[in-house]
């Protein structure tokens, strides 16, 4: 038994420790922006504010199939027509509800089936595979027709999105992008040996209407290779093309007149990792970021950083250089860059597409967070952050670069038959400046099953 003096010292030490802890909590709350006057002596846990900033989110839901159809070919039960959902961000979290319009779209292909004009007024949506045949309740993945529809949606009133044009493109469009001034649209089409069709078509966009397609010749020795993605540079009329058979990124200058669109090489191509998927440019246009799945013996995917115009030849030809590379989780499909250019996120399918009774099913997906140096293009992997959801095809950062929205195609919990948009927060430990965490918040918005591509109007 402790003597009275020893007990006094013990109690005094305990009180000092508690006071020190209380000061720690007050300091921590202050760093979170919480006034000390609001801190209760009874409860030191503060709820951080949810402040996802932007005009609205736009996402496409392919309701035709379950995630496991990729593996076993079984589409599962129907979940209604495909939808385009608009979520306004200028409202309280409780009032953030999807406003929908029926627009055919497809998860077959990369999560680049939506493009927004720079002013956010129009969305263009493509479908790689068409809607499932209604007369086949037990339809399989192989029963889906080839998609051709390209849809223009007017979002000038985001509370009432309106389809203003539907055209037939070529078979199986894979990717759509709009240039910096909103006048040109690039659409990539799937390469199929059985059909001769262009790999790339260009459309003029005027007052919400797409023109007839221009079919420019693609320069470079890889021109006949299969394309998977095309993305316009944020400041130049330059298009990044991702090839898959001989993985590489090719950059082409786009010169458009009222009668023709001409493409010319803008520097040499840059070799990429196996199974590249998407290319995204940093907001300042200095770097191209590409994710790759590395399907086969390699397990993890990768993200590569390419510095554009790293040097210039005597004749003015730019030279692009791959400057950094980092690992991600398994099967990184979605790719997002924060507006402040400090962060990259990939949404990783992991094994979530496996049938639920398959031993390969891991019952999780993940988000990879990577740190980007906006001056050098260097990438450092922060880590993977797993969560309980299936096929997270796409993600976007908000305007503050502190929040991330991630679509969840479906849920393992069968009591949740729909899809969702889940919100994550970047945070850290003030006592450890090097520590960064990505935390899934409790805030989520239910949408139709199958959200697969998502963009933000900033």
Coordinates of C-alpha atoms in Angstrom, one line a residue:
X1 CA 0.0 0.0 0.0
X2 CA 1.3 3.5 -0.9
X3 CA 2.1 5.8 2.0
X4 CA 0.0 9.0 2.2
X5 CA 2.8 11.1 0.8
X6 CA 3.4 8.7 -2.1
X7 CA -0.3 8.6 -2.8
X8 CA -0.3 12.4 -2.9
X9 CA 2.5 12.5 -5.4
X10 CA 0.8 9.8 -7.5
X11 CA -2.4 11.8 -7.5
X12 CA -0.6 15.0 -8.3
X13 CA 1.2 13.4 -11.2
X14 CA -2.1 12.1 -12.5
X15 CA -3.7 15.5 -12.3
X16 CA -0.7 17.0 -14.2
X17 CA -1.0 14.4 -16.9
X18 CA -4.8 15.1 -17.2
X19 CA -4.2 18.8 -17.4
X20 CA -1.5 18.2 -20.1
X21 CA -3.9 16.1 -22.0
X22 CA -6.6 18.7 -21.8
X23 CA -4.2 21.3 -23.1
X24 CA -3.3 18.9 -25.9
X25 CA -7.0 18.6 -26.8
X26 CA -7.6 22.3 -26.7
X27 CA -4.6 22.9 -28.9
X28 CA -5.7 20.2 -31.3
X29 CA -9.2 21.6 -31.5
X30 CA -7.7 25.0 -32.2
X31 CA -5.7 23.7 -35.1
X32 CA -9.0 22.3 -36.5
X33 CA -10.5 25.7 -36.4
X34 CA -12.7 25.1 -33.3
X35 CA -13.0 28.0 -30.9
X36 CA -12.0 27.2 -27.4
X37 CA -15.3 28.5 -26.1
X38 CA -17.0 25.6 -27.8
X39 CA -14.9 23.0 -26.2
X40 CA -16.8 21.1 -23.4
X41 CA -15.0 20.0 -20.4
X42 CA -17.1 16.9 -20.5
X43 CA -16.4 16.0 -24.1
X44 CA -13.2 16.7 -26.0
X45 CA -14.2 15.2 -29.3
X46 CA -15.2 17.7 -32.0
X47 CA -17.0 16.9 -35.2
X48 CA -15.1 18.4 -38.2
X49 CA -17.1 20.4 -40.7
X50 CA -18.0 18.8 -44.0
X51 CA -17.2 21.4 -46.6
X52 CA -16.9 19.8 -50.1
X53 CA -16.7 22.7 -52.4
X54 CA -17.7 23.1 -56.1
X55 CA -20.8 23.7 -58.2
X56 CA -22.1 20.2 -58.7
X57 CA -21.1 16.6 -59.3
X58 CA -22.2 14.7 -62.4
X59 CA -22.1 11.0 -62.7
X60 CA -23.3 8.2 -65.0
X61 CA -24.8 5.0 -63.6
X62 CA -24.8 1.9 -65.7
X63 CA -27.7 -0.1 -64.2
X64 CA -27.4 -3.1 -66.7
X65 CA -25.1 -5.3 -64.7
X66 CA -23.7 -6.5 -61.4
X67 CA -19.9 -6.2 -60.8
X68 CA -19.5 -9.9 -61.0
X69 CA -20.7 -10.0 -64.6
X70 CA -17.1 -9.1 -65.6
X71 CA -16.1 -12.6 -64.3
X72 CA -19.1 -14.9 -64.8
X73 CA -20.9 -13.0 -67.5
X74 CA -24.2 -13.0 -65.5
X75 CA -25.8 -9.5 -65.6
X76 CA -28.1 -10.2 -62.7
X77 CA -31.5 -8.5 -62.1
X78 CA -32.4 -5.3 -63.9
X79 CA -32.2 -2.1 -61.9
X80 CA -34.1 0.3 -64.1
X81 CA -32.8 2.5 -66.9
X82 CA -29.3 4.1 -67.0
X83 CA -29.1 7.4 -65.3
X84 CA -27.1 10.6 -65.3
X85 CA -27.2 12.1 -61.8
X86 CA -26.5 15.7 -60.8
X87 CA -25.7 16.6 -57.2
X88 CA -25.6 20.3 -56.3
X89 CA -22.9 21.2 -53.9
X90 CA -24.2 24.6 -52.8
X91 CA -26.6 23.1 -50.4
X92 CA -26.4 21.6 -46.9
X93 CA -25.3 18.0 -46.8
X94 CA -28.8 16.9 -45.8
X95 CA -30.2 18.6 -49.0
X96 CA -27.6 17.1 -51.4
X97 CA -29.8 14.7 -53.4
X98 CA -29.2 13.3 -56.9
X99 CA -31.3 14.9 -59.7
X100 CA -31.5 12.4 -62.5
X101 CA -32.2 12.1 -66.2
X102 CA -32.3 9.0 -68.3
X103 CA -29.1 8.7 -70.3
X104 CA -27.7 5.5 -71.7
X105 CA -24.1 4.8 -70.6
X106 CA -21.8 1.9 -70.0
X107 CA -19.2 0.7 -67.4
X108 CA -17.5 -1.4 -70.1
X109 CA -14.5 0.7 -70.7
X110 CA -12.5 3.3 -68.7
X111 CA -14.3 5.7 -66.3
X112 CA -14.1 8.5 -68.9
X113 CA -17.6 8.3 -70.4
X114 CA -18.5 11.9 -69.3
X115 CA -17.0 15.2 -70.3
X116 CA -18.1 18.7 -69.1
X117 CA -17.7 21.9 -71.0
X118 CA -15.3 24.3 -69.1
X119 CA -18.3 26.5 -68.1
X120 CA -20.1 23.4 -66.8
X121 CA -23.2 24.0 -69.0
X122 CA -23.1 20.9 -71.1
X123 CA -22.2 17.2 -70.4
X124 CA -21.4 14.8 -73.1
X125 CA -22.0 11.1 -72.3
X126 CA -20.9 8.0 -74.4
X127 CA -22.0 4.4 -74.2
X128 CA -19.5 1.6 -74.9
X129 CA -22.2 -1.1 -74.8
X130 CA -25.9 -0.5 -75.3
X131 CA -28.8 -1.3 -72.9
X132 CA -29.5 -4.9 -72.1
X133 CA -32.3 -6.5 -74.1
X134 CA -35.5 -6.2 -72.1
X135 CA -36.9 -9.4 -73.6
X136 CA -34.0 -11.4 -71.9
X137 CA -34.5 -11.3 -68.1
X138 CA -31.5 -13.7 -67.7
X139 CA -29.3 -11.8 -70.2
X140 CA -25.5 -12.2 -70.1
X141 CA -22.7 -9.8 -70.7
X142 CA -22.3 -11.1 -74.2
X143 CA -25.9 -10.2 -74.9
X144 CA -25.3 -6.5 -74.6
X145 CA -25.3 -4.8 -78.0
X146 CA -22.4 -2.5 -79.2
X147 CA -23.0 1.0 -78.0
X148 CA -23.0 4.0 -80.4
X149 CA -25.0 6.7 -78.8
X150 CA -23.4 10.0 -77.8
X151 CA -25.7 12.2 -75.7
X152 CA -25.5 16.0 -75.0
X153 CA -27.2 17.1 -71.7
X154 CA -27.9 20.7 -70.9
X155 CA -27.0 21.5 -67.3
X156 CA -27.7 25.2 -67.3
X157 CA -30.4 24.5 -64.8
X158 CA -28.8 21.7 -62.7
X159 CA -32.2 21.1 -61.0
X160 CA -33.6 20.2 -64.4
X161 CA -31.0 18.5 -66.6
X162 CA -32.2 18.1 -70.1
X163 CA -31.2 15.9 -73.0
X164 CA -30.7 18.2 -76.0
X165 CA -29.1 15.9 -78.6
X166 CA -28.5 12.3 -79.3
X167 CA -26.3 11.1 -82.2
X168 CA -24.9 7.8 -83.4
X169 CA -21.2 7.7 -83.4
X170 CA -19.1 4.7 -84.4
X171 CA -19.1 1.3 -82.5
X172 CA -18.0 1.1 -78.8
X173 CA -16.8 4.6 -77.8
X174 CA -14.4 4.4 -74.9
X175 CA -13.5 7.9 -73.9
X176 CA -14.7 11.5 -74.4
X177 CA -12.9 14.8 -73.7
X178 CA -13.6 18.5 -74.4
X179 CA -10.9 21.1 -75.2
X180 CA -10.1 24.2 -73.0
X181 CA -12.4 26.6 -74.9
X182 CA -15.3 24.1 -75.1
X183 CA -15.5 24.0 -79.0
X184 CA -13.9 20.6 -79.8
X185 CA -14.8 17.1 -78.6
X186 CA -12.6 14.1 -79.0
X187 CA -14.1 10.6 -78.8
X188 CA -12.0 7.4 -78.8
X189 CA -13.5 4.2 -80.3
X190 CA -12.6 0.6 -79.6
X191 CA -10.3 -1.2 -82.1
X192 CA -11.9 -4.4 -83.4
X193 CA -10.3 -6.5 -86.1
X194 CA -13.7 -7.5 -87.5
X195 CA -14.7 -3.9 -88.2
X196 CA -12.9 -1.1 -90.0
X197 CA -13.7 2.1 -88.2
X198 CA -11.8 5.2 -87.0
X199 CA -10.1 5.0 -83.6
X200 CA -10.6 8.7 -83.0
X201 CA -13.3 11.2 -84.1
X202 CA -13.5 14.9 -83.5
X203 CA -16.7 16.9 -83.3
X204 CA -17.4 20.6 -83.1
X205 CA -19.6 21.7 -80.3
X206 CA -21.7 24.8 -80.7
X207 CA -24.6 25.9 -78.5
X208 CA -25.0 22.3 -77.2
X209 CA -25.0 20.7 -80.6
X210 CA -22.4 18.3 -82.0
X211 CA -21.4 18.6 -85.6
X212 CA -20.8 15.7 -88.0
X213 CA -17.5 13.9 -87.1
X214 CA -14.1 14.9 -88.5
X215 CA -11.8 11.9 -88.9
X216 CA -8.3 13.2 -88.9
X217 CA -5.3 11.1 -89.6
X218 CA -3.4 10.2 -86.4
X219 CA 0.4 10.9 -86.8
X220 CA 3.1 8.7 -85.6
X221 CA 4.1 5.0 -86.0
X222 CA 1.7 3.9 -83.3
X223 CA -1.3 5.4 -85.2
X224 CA -2.9 1.9 -85.9
X225 CA -2.5 0.8 -82.3
X226 CA -5.5 0.4 -80.0
X227 CA -6.5 3.6 -78.1
X228 CA -8.1 3.5 -74.7
X229 CA -8.1 7.2 -73.7
X230 CA -7.8 10.7 -75.0
X231 CA -7.6 13.8 -72.9
X232 CA -7.3 17.5 -73.9
X233 CA -4.5 19.6 -72.3
X234 CA -6.0 22.2 -70.0
X235 CA -4.3 25.2 -71.7
X236 CA -3.2 24.1 -75.2
X237 CA -5.0 22.6 -78.1
X238 CA -3.0 19.4 -77.5
X239 CA -4.5 15.9 -77.1
X240 CA -3.0 13.2 -75.0
X241 CA -3.5 9.7 -76.5
X242 CA -3.0 6.5 -74.5
X243 CA -2.2 3.4 -76.6
X244 CA -2.5 -0.1 -75.2
X245 CA -0.9 -2.7 -77.6
X246 CA 2.5 -0.9 -77.3
X247 CA 1.8 1.1 -74.2
X248 CA 2.7 4.7 -74.7
X249 CA 1.5 8.3 -74.4
X250 CA 1.4 10.3 -77.6
X251 CA 0.8 14.0 -77.6
X252 CA -0.7 15.6 -80.7
X253 CA -1.3 19.2 -81.7
X254 CA -4.9 19.9 -82.8
X255 CA -5.5 22.5 -85.5
X256 CA -9.1 23.0 -86.4
X257 CA -10.8 25.1 -89.0
X258 CA -14.5 25.2 -90.1
X259 CA -13.8 22.5 -92.7
X260 CA -11.1 20.2 -91.2
X261 CA -9.3 19.1 -88.1
X262 CA -5.6 18.3 -88.5
X263 CA -3.4 16.4 -86.0
X264 CA 0.4 16.8 -85.8
X265 CA 2.9 15.2 -83.5
X266 CA 3.8 17.3 -80.5
X267 CA 7.1 15.7 -79.4
X268 CA 8.0 12.0 -79.2
X269 CA 5.8 9.5 -77.5
X270 CA 6.6 8.3 -74.0
X271 CA 6.6 4.6 -73.1
X272 CA 4.2 3.5 -70.4
X273 CA 3.6 0.5 -68.1
X274 CA 1.5 -2.4 -69.2
X275 CA -2.3 -1.8 -69.5
X276 CA -2.4 2.0 -69.2
X277 CA -5.8 3.3 -68.7
X278 CA -6.3 7.1 -68.2
X279 CA -4.3 10.2 -68.8
X280 CA -4.9 13.4 -66.7
X281 CA -3.0 16.7 -66.9
X282 CA -2.1 18.8 -63.8
X283 CA -4.1 22.0 -63.8
X284 CA -1.1 24.0 -64.8
X285 CA -0.5 21.8 -67.8
X286 CA 3.1 20.9 -66.9
X287 CA 2.7 17.2 -66.2
X288 CA 0.7 14.3 -67.6
X289 CA -0.3 11.7 -65.1
X290 CA -1.1 8.1 -66.3
X291 CA -2.3 5.1 -64.4
X292 CA -1.7 1.5 -65.5
X293 CA -3.0 -1.8 -64.3
X294 CA 0.0 -4.1 -64.9
X295 CA -2.3 -7.0 -65.5
X296 CA -0.5 -10.4 -65.3
X297 CA 2.2 -11.4 -62.9
X298 CA 2.5 -7.9 -61.5
X299 CA -0.1 -7.4 -58.7
X300 CA -0.2 -3.7 -58.0
X301 CA -0.9 -1.0 -60.5
X302 CA 1.2 2.2 -61.1
X303 CA 0.9 5.9 -61.6
X304 CA 3.5 7.6 -63.8
X305 CA 4.4 11.3 -64.0
X306 CA 5.5 12.8 -67.3
X307 CA 7.0 16.3 -67.5
X308 CA 5.9 18.0 -70.7
X309 CA 8.3 20.1 -72.7
X310 CA 11.1 19.1 -70.3
X311 CA 13.5 20.3 -73.0
X312 CA 13.2 21.7 -76.5
X313 CA 15.2 20.7 -79.6
X314 CA 16.9 23.3 -81.9
X315 CA 13.9 23.0 -84.3
X316 CA 11.5 23.8 -81.5
X317 CA 10.3 20.2 -81.0
X318 CA 9.4 19.5 -77.4
X319 CA 10.9 16.6 -75.5
X320 CA 8.7 15.0 -72.8
X321 CA 10.3 12.9 -70.0
X322 CA 8.9 10.3 -67.6
X323 CA 10.1 11.7 -64.2
X324 CA 8.5 9.6 -61.6
X325 CA 6.6 6.4 -60.9
X326 CA 4.8 4.9 -57.9
X327 CA 2.8 1.8 -57.0
X328 CA -0.9 1.9 -56.3
X329 CA -3.4 -0.7 -55.1
X330 CA -4.7 -3.5 -57.4
X331 CA -6.4 -2.5 -60.6
X332 CA -6.4 1.3 -60.4
X333 CA -9.2 2.6 -62.7
X334 CA -10.1 6.0 -61.5
X335 CA -7.5 8.8 -61.5
X336 CA -7.9 12.2 -59.9
X337 CA -5.5 15.2 -59.3
X338 CA -6.2 17.8 -56.7
X339 CA -6.6 21.4 -57.8
X340 CA -3.6 22.5 -55.7
X341 CA -1.5 19.8 -57.5
X342 CA -0.3 18.2 -54.3
X343 CA -2.3 15.0 -54.4
X344 CA -3.2 12.2 -56.7
X345 CA -5.8 9.6 -56.0
X346 CA -6.6 6.3 -57.7
X347 CA -9.7 4.2 -57.1
X348 CA -8.7 0.5 -57.0
X349 CA -11.1 -2.3 -57.9
X350 CA -9.0 -4.8 -56.0
X351 CA -10.8 -8.2 -56.2
X352 CA -14.3 -6.7 -55.7
X353 CA -15.6 -7.8 -59.1
X354 CA -15.3 -11.5 -58.2
X355 CA -18.6 -13.4 -57.4
X356 CA -19.4 -13.2 -53.7
X357 CA -18.9 -17.0 -53.4
X358 CA -15.5 -17.0 -55.1
X359 CA -12.5 -17.5 -52.7
X360 CA -10.7 -14.7 -54.7
X361 CA -13.2 -12.2 -53.4
X362 CA -11.5 -10.0 -50.8
X363 CA -14.6 -8.0 -49.8
X364 CA -12.9 -4.7 -50.1
X365 CA -11.9 -2.0 -52.6
X366 CA -9.4 0.8 -51.9
X367 CA -8.2 4.3 -52.7
X368 CA -4.5 5.0 -53.2
X369 CA -3.3 8.4 -52.1
X370 CA 0.0 9.8 -53.6
X371 CA 1.8 13.0 -52.9
X372 CA 2.8 15.0 -56.0
X373 CA 5.5 17.7 -56.1
X374 CA 4.0 20.3 -58.4
X375 CA 7.5 21.6 -59.3
X376 CA 9.3 18.4 -60.1
X377 CA 6.5 16.0 -60.8
X378 CA 7.9 13.6 -58.3
X379 CA 5.3 11.1 -56.9
X380 CA 5.4 9.4 -53.5
X381 CA 2.9 6.8 -52.4
X382 CA 1.2 7.7 -49.1
X383 CA -0.7 4.4 -48.9
X384 CA -3.9 2.5 -49.7
X385 CA -7.1 3.1 -47.8
X386 CA -9.5 0.1 -48.0
X387 CA -13.3 0.4 -47.7
X388 CA -16.4 -1.8 -47.8
X389 CA -17.6 -1.3 -51.4
X390 CA -17.4 -2.7 -54.9
X391 CA -16.0 -1.3 -58.2
X392 CA -15.0 2.3 -57.2
X393 CA -14.6 3.4 -60.8
X394 CA -14.0 7.1 -60.4
X395 CA -13.1 9.9 -58.0
X396 CA -12.7 13.7 -57.9
X397 CA -11.2 16.2 -55.5
X398 CA -13.2 19.2 -54.4
X399 CA -12.0 22.8 -54.9
X400 CA -10.3 23.0 -51.6
X401 CA -8.2 19.8 -52.3
X402 CA -9.1 18.6 -48.8
X403 CA -12.0 16.3 -49.8
X404 CA -12.4 13.5 -52.2
X405 CA -15.7 12.1 -53.7
X406 CA -15.6 8.4 -54.7
X407 CA -18.3 6.5 -56.5
X408 CA -19.2 3.0 -55.3
X409 CA -20.7 0.9 -58.0
X410 CA -22.5 -1.5 -55.6
X411 CA -22.2 -2.8 -52.0
X412 CA -21.4 -6.1 -50.5
X413 CA -24.3 -5.6 -48.1
X414 CA -27.3 -6.8 -50.0
X415 CA -29.6 -4.5 -48.0
X416 CA -28.0 -1.7 -50.0
X417 CA -29.0 -2.5 -53.6
X418 CA -28.0 0.9 -55.0
X419 CA -24.7 2.6 -55.7
X420 CA -23.4 5.6 -53.8
X421 CA -21.1 8.6 -53.8
X422 CA -18.9 8.4 -50.7
X423 CA -16.9 11.4 -49.3
X424 CA -13.4 11.2 -47.9
X425 CA -11.3 13.7 -46.0
X426 CA -7.5 14.3 -46.1
X427 CA -6.2 14.9 -42.7
X428 CA -3.1 14.4 -40.6
X429 CA -1.5 14.6 -37.1
X430 CA -0.3 18.1 -36.1
X431 CA 2.4 16.5 -34.0
X432 CA 3.7 14.5 -37.0
X433 CA 3.9 16.9 -40.1
X434 CA 4.9 14.0 -42.3
X435 CA 1.8 12.0 -41.6
X436 CA -1.2 12.2 -44.0
X437 CA -4.3 10.1 -43.7
X438 CA -7.3 9.7 -46.0
X439 CA -10.4 9.1 -43.9
X440 CA -13.8 7.9 -45.2
X441 CA -16.5 10.1 -43.6
X442 CA -19.9 9.0 -42.6
X443 CA -21.4 11.1 -45.3
X444 CA -22.7 9.3 -48.4
X445 CA -25.3 9.9 -51.1
X446 CA -27.3 7.1 -52.6
X447 CA -27.5 7.0 -56.4
X448 CA -28.7 4.3 -58.9
X449 CA -26.7 1.1 -59.0
X450 CA -23.7 1.3 -61.2
X451 CA -22.1 4.8 -60.9
X452 CA -19.0 4.5 -63.1
X453 CA -17.8 7.9 -64.3
X454 CA -17.9 11.2 -62.4
X455 CA -16.8 14.8 -63.1
X456 CA -17.1 18.0 -61.1
X457 CA -18.2 21.5 -62.2
X458 CA -15.9 23.7 -60.3

